[in-house]
mmCIF file of C-alpha atoms in Angstrom:
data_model
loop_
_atom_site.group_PDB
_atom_site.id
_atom_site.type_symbol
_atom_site.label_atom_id
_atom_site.label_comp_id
_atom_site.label_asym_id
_atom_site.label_seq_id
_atom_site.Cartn_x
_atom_site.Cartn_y
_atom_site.Cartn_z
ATOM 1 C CA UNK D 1 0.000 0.000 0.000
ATOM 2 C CA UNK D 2 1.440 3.361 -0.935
ATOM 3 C CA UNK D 3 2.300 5.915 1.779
ATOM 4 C CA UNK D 4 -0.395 8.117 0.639
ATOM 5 C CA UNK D 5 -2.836 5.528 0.915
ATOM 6 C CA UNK D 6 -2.162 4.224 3.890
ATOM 7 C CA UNK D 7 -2.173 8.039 5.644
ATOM 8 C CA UNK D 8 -5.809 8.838 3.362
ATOM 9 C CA UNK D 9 -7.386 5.567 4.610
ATOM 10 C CA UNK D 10 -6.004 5.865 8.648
ATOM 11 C CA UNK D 11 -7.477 9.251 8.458
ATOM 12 C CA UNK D 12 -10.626 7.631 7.319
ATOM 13 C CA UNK D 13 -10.884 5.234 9.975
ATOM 14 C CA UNK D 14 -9.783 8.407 12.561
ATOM 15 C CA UNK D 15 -13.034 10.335 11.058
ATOM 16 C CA UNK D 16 -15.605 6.989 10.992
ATOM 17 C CA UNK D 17 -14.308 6.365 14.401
ATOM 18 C CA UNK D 18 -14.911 9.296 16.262
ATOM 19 C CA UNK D 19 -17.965 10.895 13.587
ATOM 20 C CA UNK D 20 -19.699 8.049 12.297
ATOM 21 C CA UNK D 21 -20.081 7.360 8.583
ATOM 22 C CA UNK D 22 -22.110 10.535 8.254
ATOM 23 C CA UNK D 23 -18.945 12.346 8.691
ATOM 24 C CA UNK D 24 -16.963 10.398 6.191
ATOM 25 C CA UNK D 25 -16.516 12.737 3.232
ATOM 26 C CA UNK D 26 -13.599 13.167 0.470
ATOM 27 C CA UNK D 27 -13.341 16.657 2.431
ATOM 28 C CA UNK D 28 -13.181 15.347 6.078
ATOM 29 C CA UNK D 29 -10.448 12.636 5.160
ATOM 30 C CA UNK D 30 -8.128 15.254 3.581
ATOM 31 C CA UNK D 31 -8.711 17.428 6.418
ATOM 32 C CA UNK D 32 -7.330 14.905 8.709
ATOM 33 C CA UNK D 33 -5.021 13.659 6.573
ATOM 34 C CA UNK D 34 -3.823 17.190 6.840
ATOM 35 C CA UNK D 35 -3.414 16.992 2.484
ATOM 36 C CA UNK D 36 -5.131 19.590 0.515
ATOM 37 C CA UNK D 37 -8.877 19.198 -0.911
ATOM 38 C CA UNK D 38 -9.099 16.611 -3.503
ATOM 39 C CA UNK D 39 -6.433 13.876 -2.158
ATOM 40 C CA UNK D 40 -9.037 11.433 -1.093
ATOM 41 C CA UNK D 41 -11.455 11.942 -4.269
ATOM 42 C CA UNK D 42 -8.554 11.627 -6.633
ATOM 43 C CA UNK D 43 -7.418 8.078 -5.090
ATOM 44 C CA UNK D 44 -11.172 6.964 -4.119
ATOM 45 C CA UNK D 45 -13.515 8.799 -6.658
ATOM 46 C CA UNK D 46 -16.391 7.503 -4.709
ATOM 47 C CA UNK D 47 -17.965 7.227 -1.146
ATOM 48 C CA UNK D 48 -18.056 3.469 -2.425
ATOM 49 C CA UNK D 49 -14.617 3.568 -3.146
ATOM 50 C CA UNK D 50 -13.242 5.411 0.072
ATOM 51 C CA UNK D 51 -15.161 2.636 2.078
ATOM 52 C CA UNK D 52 -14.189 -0.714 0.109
ATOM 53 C CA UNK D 53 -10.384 0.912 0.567
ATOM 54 C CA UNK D 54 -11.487 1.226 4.844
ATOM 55 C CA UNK D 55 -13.243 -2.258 4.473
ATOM 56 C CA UNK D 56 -9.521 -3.389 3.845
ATOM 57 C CA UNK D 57 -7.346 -1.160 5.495
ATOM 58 C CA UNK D 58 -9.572 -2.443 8.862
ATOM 59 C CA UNK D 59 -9.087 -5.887 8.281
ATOM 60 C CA UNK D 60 -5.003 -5.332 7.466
ATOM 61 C CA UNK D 61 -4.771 -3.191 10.937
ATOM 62 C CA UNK D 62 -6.479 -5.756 12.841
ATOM 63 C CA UNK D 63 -4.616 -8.773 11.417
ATOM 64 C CA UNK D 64 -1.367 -7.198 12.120
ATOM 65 C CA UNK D 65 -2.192 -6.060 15.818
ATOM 66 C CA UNK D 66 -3.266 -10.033 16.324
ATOM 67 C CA UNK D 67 0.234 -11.258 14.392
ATOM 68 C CA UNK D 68 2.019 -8.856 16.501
ATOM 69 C CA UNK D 69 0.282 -10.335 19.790
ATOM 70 C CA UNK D 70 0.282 -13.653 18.719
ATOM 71 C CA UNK D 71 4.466 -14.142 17.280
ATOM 72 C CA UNK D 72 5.086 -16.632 20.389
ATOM 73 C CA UNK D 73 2.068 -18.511 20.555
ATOM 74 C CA UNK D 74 2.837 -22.432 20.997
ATOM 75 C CA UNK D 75 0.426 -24.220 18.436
ATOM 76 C CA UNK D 76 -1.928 -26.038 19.792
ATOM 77 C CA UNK D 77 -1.854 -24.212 22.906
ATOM 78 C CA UNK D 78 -5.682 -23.137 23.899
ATOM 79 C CA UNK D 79 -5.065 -21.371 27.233
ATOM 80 C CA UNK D 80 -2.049 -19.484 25.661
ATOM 81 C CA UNK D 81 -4.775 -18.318 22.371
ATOM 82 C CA UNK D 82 -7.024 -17.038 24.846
ATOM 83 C CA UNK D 83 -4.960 -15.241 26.827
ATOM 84 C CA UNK D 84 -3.217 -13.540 23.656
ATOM 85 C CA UNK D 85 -6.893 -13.135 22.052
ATOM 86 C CA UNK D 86 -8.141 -11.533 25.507
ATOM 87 C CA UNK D 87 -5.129 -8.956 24.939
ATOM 88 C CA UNK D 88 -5.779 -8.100 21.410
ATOM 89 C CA UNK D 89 -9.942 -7.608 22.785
ATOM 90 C CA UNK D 90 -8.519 -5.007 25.348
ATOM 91 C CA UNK D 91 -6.062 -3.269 23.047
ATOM 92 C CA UNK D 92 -8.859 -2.998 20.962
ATOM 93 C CA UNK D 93 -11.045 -1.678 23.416
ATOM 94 C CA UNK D 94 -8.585 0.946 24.540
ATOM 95 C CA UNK D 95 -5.932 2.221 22.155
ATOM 96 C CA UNK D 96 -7.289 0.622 19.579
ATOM 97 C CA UNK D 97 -11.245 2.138 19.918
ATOM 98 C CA UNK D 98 -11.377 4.294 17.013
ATOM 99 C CA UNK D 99 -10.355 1.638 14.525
ATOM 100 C CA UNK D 100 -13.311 -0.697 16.487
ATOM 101 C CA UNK D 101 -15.350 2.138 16.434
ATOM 102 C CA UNK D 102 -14.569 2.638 12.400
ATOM 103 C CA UNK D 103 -15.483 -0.883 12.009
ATOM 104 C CA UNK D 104 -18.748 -0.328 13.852
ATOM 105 C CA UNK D 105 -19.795 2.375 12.164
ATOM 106 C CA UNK D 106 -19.474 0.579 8.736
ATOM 107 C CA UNK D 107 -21.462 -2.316 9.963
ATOM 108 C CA UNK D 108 -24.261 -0.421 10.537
ATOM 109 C CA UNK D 109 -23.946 1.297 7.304
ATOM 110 C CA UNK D 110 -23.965 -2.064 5.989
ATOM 111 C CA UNK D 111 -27.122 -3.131 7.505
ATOM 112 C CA UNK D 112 -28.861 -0.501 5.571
ATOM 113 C CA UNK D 113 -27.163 -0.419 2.261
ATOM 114 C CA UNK D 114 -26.654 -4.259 1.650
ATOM 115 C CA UNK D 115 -24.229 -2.881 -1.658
ATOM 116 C CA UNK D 116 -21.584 -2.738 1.283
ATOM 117 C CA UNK D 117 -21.733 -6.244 2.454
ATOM 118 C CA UNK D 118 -19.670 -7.951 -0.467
ATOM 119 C CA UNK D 119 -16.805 -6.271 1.489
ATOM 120 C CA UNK D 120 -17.317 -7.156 4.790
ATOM 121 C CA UNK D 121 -17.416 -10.924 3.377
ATOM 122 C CA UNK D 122 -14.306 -10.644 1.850
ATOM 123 C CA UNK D 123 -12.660 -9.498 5.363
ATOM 124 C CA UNK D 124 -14.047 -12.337 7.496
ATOM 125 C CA UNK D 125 -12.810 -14.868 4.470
ATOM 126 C CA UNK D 126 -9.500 -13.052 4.542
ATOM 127 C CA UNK D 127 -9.847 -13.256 8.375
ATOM 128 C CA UNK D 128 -10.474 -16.992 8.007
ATOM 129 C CA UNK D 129 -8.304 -17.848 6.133
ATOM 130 C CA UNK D 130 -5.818 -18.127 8.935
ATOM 131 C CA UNK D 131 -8.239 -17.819 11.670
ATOM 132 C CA UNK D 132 -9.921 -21.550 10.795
ATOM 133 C CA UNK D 133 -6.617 -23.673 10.782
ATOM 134 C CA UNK D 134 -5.620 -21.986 14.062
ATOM 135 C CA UNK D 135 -8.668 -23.584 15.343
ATOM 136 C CA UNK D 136 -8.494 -26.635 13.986
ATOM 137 C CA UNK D 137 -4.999 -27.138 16.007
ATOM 138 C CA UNK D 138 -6.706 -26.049 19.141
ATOM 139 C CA UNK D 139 -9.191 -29.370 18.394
ATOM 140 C CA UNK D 140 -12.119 -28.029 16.850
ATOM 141 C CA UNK D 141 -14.320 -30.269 15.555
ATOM 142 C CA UNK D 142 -16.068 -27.717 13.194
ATOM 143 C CA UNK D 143 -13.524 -25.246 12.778
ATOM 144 C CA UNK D 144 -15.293 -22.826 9.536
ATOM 145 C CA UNK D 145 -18.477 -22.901 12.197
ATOM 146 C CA UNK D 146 -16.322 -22.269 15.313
ATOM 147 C CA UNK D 147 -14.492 -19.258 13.699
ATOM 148 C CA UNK D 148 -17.771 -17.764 13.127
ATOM 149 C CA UNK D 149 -18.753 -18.309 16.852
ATOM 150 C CA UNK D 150 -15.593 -16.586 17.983
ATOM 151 C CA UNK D 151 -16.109 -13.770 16.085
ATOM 152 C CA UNK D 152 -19.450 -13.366 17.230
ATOM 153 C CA UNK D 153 -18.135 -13.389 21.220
ATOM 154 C CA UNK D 154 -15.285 -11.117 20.418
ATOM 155 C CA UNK D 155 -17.612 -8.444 18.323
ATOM 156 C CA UNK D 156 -19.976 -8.892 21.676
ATOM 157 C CA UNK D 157 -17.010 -8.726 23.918
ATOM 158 C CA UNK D 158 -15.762 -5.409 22.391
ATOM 159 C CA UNK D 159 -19.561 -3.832 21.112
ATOM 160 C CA UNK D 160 -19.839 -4.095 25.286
ATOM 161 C CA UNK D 161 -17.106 -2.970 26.814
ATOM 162 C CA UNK D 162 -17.164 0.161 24.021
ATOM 163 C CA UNK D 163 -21.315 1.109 24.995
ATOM 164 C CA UNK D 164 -20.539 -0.123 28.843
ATOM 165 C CA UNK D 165 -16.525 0.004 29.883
ATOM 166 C CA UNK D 166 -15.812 -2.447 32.785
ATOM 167 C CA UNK D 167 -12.582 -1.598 34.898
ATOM 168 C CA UNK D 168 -12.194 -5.016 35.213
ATOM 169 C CA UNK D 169 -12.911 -6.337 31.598
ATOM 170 C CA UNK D 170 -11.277 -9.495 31.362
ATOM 171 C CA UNK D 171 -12.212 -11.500 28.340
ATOM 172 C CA UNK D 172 -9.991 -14.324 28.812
ATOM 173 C CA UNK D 173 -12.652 -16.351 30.750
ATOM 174 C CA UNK D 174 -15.597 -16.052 28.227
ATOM 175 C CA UNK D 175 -12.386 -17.129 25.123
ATOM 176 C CA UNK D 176 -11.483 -20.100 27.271
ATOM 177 C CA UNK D 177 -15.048 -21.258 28.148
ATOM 178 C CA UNK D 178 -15.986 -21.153 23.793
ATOM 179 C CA UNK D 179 -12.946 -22.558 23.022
ATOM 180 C CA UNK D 180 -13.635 -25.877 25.438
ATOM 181 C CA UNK D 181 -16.593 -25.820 24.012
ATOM 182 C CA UNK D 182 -15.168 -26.338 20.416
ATOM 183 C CA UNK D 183 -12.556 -29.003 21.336
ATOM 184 C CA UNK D 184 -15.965 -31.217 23.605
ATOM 185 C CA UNK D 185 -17.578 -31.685 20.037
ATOM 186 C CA UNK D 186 -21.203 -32.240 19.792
ATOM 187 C CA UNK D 187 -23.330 -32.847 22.984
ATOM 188 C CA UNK D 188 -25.125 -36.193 22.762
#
């Protein structure tokens, strides 16, 4: 991704995050971009555009705060993969709000303008594309279905503890008790 890019679509995120996707214009992103009018609509000449190029830049931000956090994890290792997931849920919580917040806002958009979902689909395949073998060494039996269950808790996890903060948010617990969930199989 070119520098330019990059800086146009963080300062996209920066506006969705903290002014919803009413405030995303060409006009707001070059403002906090700090470039001069016409940046954004000469690299995204749409609305559509600007948020296909978020859709992604989301998905590469969070994959690379989870790679970061993850670099030691032992395979296999379910205790460890919940302790490193409950990390990345509180980094993204804290630090990280406005880029959960960004993501937020576009699902919402996305409920109403179903032209939008197409690339919300292509992040969760992206997503689970490494996401489903890493379960499948932690023993899940269904691990396509169990990736979608874990994303579920963590967007629950962090939709919560954005509308609600708890000082003691620990998301390890709720992680660990899925995840022994996956590896028991089907109840009989």
């Amino acid at each position: 991704m070119t520098d330019r890019r990059q800086l146009l679509l963080d300062a996209a995120i920066r506006v969705l995050g903290t002014g919803g996707p009413r405030q995303l214009t060409h006009r707001a992103v070059d403002a906090e971009a700090g470039l001069p009018e016409g940046s954004a609509s000469n690299r995204f000449r749409t609305r559509e555009a600007l948020v296909a190029g978020v859709f992604d830049r989301l998905v590469e931000v969070e994959t690379l705060a989870w790679q970061r956090l993850a670099v030691d994890l032992p395979p296999g290792d379910a205790a460890a993969f919940a302790r490193v997931l409950g990390r990345l849920v509180r980094e993204f919580t804290d630090q990280g709000r406005v880029v959960t917040l960004a993501r937020y806002a576009l699902f919402v958009e996305a409920a109403v303008r179903p032209d939008l979902r197409p690339a919300i689909e292509a992040g969760r395949a992206r997503l689970a594309g490494w996401g489903e073998p890493l379960l499948a060494t932690l023993g899940s039996t269904d691990p396509s279905a169990h990736f979608r269950m874990l994303l579920a808790l963590i967007d629950g996890l962090l939709g919560n503890q954005l509308a609600s903060p708890e000082d003691d948010f620990a998301p390890e617990a709720a992680v660990a008790a899925l995840l022994h969930g996956f590896r028991a199989g089907p109840s009989t």
